[in-house]
mmCIF file of C-alpha atoms and ligand atoms in Angstrom:
data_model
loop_
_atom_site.group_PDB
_atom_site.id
_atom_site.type_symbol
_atom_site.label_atom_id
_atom_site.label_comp_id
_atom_site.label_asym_id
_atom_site.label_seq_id
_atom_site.Cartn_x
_atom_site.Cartn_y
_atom_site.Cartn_z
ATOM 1 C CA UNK C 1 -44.051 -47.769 29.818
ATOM 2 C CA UNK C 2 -47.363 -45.689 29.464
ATOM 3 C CA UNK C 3 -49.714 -46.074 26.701
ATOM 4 C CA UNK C 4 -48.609 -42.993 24.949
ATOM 5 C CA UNK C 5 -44.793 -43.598 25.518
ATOM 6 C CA UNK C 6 -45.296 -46.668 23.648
ATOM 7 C CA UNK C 7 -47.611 -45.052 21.085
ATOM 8 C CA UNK C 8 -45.151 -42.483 20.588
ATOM 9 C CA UNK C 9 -42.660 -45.353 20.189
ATOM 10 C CA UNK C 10 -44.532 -46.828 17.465
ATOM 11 C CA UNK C 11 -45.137 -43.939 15.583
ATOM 12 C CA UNK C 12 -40.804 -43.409 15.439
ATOM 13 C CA UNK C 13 -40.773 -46.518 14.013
ATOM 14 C CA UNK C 14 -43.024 -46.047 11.356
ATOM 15 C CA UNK C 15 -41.787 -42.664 10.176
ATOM 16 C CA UNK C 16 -38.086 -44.212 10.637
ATOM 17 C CA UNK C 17 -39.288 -47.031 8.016
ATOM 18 C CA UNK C 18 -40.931 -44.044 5.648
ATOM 19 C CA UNK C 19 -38.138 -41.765 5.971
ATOM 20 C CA UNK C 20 -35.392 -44.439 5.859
ATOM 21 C CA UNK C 21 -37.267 -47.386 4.071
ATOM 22 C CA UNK C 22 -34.866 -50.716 3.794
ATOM 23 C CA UNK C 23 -34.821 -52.228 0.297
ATOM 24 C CA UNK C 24 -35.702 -49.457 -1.354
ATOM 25 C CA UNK C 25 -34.883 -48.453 -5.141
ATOM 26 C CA UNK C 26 -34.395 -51.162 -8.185
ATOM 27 C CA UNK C 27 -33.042 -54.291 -8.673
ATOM 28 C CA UNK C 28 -30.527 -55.211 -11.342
ATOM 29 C CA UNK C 29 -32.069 -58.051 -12.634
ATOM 30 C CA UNK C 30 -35.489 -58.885 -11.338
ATOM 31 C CA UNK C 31 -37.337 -61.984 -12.427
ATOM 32 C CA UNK C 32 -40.767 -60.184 -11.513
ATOM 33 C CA UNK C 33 -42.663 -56.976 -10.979
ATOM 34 C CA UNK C 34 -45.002 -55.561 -10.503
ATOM 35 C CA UNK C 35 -46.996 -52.008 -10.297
ATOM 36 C CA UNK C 36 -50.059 -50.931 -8.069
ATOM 37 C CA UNK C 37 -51.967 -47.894 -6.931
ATOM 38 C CA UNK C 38 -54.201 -47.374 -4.500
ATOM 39 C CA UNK C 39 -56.484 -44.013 -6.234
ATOM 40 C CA UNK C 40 -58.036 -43.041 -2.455
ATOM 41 C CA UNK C 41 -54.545 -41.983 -1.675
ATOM 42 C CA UNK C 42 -52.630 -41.863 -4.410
ATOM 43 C CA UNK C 43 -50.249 -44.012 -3.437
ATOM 44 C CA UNK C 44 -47.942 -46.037 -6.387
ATOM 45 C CA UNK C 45 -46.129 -48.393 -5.650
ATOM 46 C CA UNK C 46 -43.324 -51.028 -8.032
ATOM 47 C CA UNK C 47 -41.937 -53.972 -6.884
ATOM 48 C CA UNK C 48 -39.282 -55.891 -8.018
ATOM 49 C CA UNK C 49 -38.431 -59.435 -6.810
ATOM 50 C CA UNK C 50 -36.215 -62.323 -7.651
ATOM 51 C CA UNK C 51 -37.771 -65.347 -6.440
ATOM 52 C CA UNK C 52 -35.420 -68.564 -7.437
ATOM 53 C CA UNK C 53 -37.030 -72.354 -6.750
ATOM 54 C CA UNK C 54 -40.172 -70.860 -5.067
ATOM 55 C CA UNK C 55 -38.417 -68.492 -2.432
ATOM 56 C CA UNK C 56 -38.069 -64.669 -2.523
ATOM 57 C CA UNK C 57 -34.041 -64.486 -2.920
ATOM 58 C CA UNK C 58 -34.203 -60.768 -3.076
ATOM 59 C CA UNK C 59 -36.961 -57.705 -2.888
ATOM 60 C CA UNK C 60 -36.913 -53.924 -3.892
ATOM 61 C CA UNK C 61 -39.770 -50.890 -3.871
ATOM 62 C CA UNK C 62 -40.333 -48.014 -5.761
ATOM 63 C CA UNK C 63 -42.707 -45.387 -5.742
ATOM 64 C CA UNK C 64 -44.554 -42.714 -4.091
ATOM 65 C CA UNK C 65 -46.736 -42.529 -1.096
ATOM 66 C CA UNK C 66 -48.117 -41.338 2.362
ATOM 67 C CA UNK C 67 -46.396 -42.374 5.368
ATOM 68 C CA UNK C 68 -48.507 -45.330 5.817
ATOM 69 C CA UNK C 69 -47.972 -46.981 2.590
ATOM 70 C CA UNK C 70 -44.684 -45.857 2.333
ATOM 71 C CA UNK C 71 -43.616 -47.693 5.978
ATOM 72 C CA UNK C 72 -45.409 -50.668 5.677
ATOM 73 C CA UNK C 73 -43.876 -51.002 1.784
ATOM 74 C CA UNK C 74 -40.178 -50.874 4.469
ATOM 75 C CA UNK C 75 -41.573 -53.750 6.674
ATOM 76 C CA UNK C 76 -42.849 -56.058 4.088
ATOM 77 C CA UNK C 77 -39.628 -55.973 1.983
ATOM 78 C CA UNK C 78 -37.401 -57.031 5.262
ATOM 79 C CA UNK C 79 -40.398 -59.659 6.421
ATOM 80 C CA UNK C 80 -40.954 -61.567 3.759
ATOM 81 C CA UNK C 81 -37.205 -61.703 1.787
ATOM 82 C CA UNK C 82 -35.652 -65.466 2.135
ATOM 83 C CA UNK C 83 -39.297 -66.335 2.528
ATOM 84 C CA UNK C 84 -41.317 -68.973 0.682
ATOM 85 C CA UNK C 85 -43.927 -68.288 -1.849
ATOM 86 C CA UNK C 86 -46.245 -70.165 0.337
ATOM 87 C CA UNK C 87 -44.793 -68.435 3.435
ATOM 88 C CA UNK C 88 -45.381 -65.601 1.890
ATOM 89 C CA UNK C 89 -49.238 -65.813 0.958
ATOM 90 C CA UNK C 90 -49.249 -66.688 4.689
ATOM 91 C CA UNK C 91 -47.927 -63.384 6.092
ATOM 92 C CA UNK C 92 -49.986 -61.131 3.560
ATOM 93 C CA UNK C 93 -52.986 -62.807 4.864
ATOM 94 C CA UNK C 94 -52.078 -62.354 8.881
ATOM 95 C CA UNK C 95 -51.136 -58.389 8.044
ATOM 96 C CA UNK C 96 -54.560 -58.050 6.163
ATOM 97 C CA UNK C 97 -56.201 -59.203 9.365
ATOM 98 C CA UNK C 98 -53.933 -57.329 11.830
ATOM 99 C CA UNK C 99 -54.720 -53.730 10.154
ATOM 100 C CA UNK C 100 -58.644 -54.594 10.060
ATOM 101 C CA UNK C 101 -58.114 -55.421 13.645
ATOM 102 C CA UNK C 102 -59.240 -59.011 13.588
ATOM 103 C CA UNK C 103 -56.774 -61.830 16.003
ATOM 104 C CA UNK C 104 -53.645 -62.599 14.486
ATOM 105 C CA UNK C 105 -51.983 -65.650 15.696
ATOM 106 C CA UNK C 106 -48.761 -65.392 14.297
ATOM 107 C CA UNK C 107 -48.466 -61.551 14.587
ATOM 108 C CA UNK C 108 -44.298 -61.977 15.688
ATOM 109 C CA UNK C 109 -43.763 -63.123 11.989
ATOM 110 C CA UNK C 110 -44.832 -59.979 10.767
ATOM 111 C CA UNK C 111 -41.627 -58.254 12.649
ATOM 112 C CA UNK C 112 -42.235 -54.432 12.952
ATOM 113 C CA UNK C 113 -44.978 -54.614 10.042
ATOM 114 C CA UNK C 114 -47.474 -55.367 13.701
ATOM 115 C CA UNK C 115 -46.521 -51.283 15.175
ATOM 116 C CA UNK C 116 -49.303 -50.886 11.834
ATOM 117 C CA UNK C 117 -52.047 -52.611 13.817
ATOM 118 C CA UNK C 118 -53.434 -49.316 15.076
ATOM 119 C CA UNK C 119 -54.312 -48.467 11.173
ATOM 120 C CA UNK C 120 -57.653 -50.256 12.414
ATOM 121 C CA UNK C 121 -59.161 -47.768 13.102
ATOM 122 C CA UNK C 122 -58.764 -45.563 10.144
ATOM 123 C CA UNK C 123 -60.542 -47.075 7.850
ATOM 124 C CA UNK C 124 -59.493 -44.760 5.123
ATOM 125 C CA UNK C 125 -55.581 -46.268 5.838
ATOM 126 C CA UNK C 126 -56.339 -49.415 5.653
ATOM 127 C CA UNK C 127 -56.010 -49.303 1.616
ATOM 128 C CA UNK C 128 -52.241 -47.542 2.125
ATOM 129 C CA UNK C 129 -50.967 -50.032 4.470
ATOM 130 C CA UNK C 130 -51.858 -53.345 2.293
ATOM 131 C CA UNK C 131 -51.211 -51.594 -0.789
ATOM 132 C CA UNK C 132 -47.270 -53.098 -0.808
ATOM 133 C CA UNK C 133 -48.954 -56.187 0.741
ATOM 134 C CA UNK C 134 -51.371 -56.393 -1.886
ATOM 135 C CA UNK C 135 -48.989 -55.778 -5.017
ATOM 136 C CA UNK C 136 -46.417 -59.054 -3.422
ATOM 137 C CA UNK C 137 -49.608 -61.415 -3.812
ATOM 138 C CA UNK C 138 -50.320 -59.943 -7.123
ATOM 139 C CA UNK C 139 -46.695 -60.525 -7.764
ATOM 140 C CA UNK C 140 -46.626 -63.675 -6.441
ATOM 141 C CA UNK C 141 -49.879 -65.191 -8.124
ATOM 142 C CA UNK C 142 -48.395 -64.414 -10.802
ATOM 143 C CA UNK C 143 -45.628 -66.980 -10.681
ATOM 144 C CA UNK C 144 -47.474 -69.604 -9.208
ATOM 145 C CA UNK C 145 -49.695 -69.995 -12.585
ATOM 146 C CA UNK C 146 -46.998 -69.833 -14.381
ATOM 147 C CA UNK C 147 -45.409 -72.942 -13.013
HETATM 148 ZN ZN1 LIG V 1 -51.729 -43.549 1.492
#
């Protein structure tokens, strides 16, 4: 497959995970949640999580965005649901350094959330692709000093 086939390829993805984004909408009864913005876009976005003995038992966004923010939001919720707290803080960190383009060595455990790697070089994206990322560790710090 050329370069562009696949880039091409990539891009579907992402707009399928903006215009179709998986755990999307409220939860019934979330144990935590959380609200951030990223002002350069104007990008909002709520989570909701129930997170039982340390692990995330079930995940939901809300809110408005570009494409970006909106399809990375899509592949955080399905990569890091049934995941630890600690497993979680792991896999924000390896997608920070994936969309600033450093080495990721664990880049398959960030399931289609890696097709965002090419946000590297737009700078200016970088803020709407982490912004989801960015609100779970909020989230998720959150918990841990309350235990
Ligand atoms: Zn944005």
């Amino acid at each position: 497959m050329g370069l562009s086939k696949l880039n091409q390829l990539y891009r579907q993805v992402i707009l399928d995970h903006s215009q179709y984004p998986h755990h999307h909408g409220t939860l019934k009864d979330p144990t935590d949640s959380v609200e951030l913005t990223n002002p350069t876009c104007g990008d909002v976005v709520q989570l909701q999580l129930v997170v039982e003995e340390e692990r995330i038992k079930d995940i939901c966004f809300n809110g408005n965005g570009c494409t970006i923010s909106k399809a990375s939001a899509s592949m955080m919720t399905d990569v890091v649901i049934g995941k630890t707290i600690e497993e979680s803080f792991h896999l924000i960190d390896q997608f920070s350094f994936l969309v600033q383009g450093k080495e990721v060595q664990d880049s398959d455990d960030l399931g289609d959330a890696v097709l965002l790697t090419g946000v590297a070089k737009f700078p200016a994206r970088i803020k709407c692709a982490t912004l989801s990322w960015k609100a779970l560790e909020k989230a998720l710090a959150g918990i841990n000093k309350e235990s």
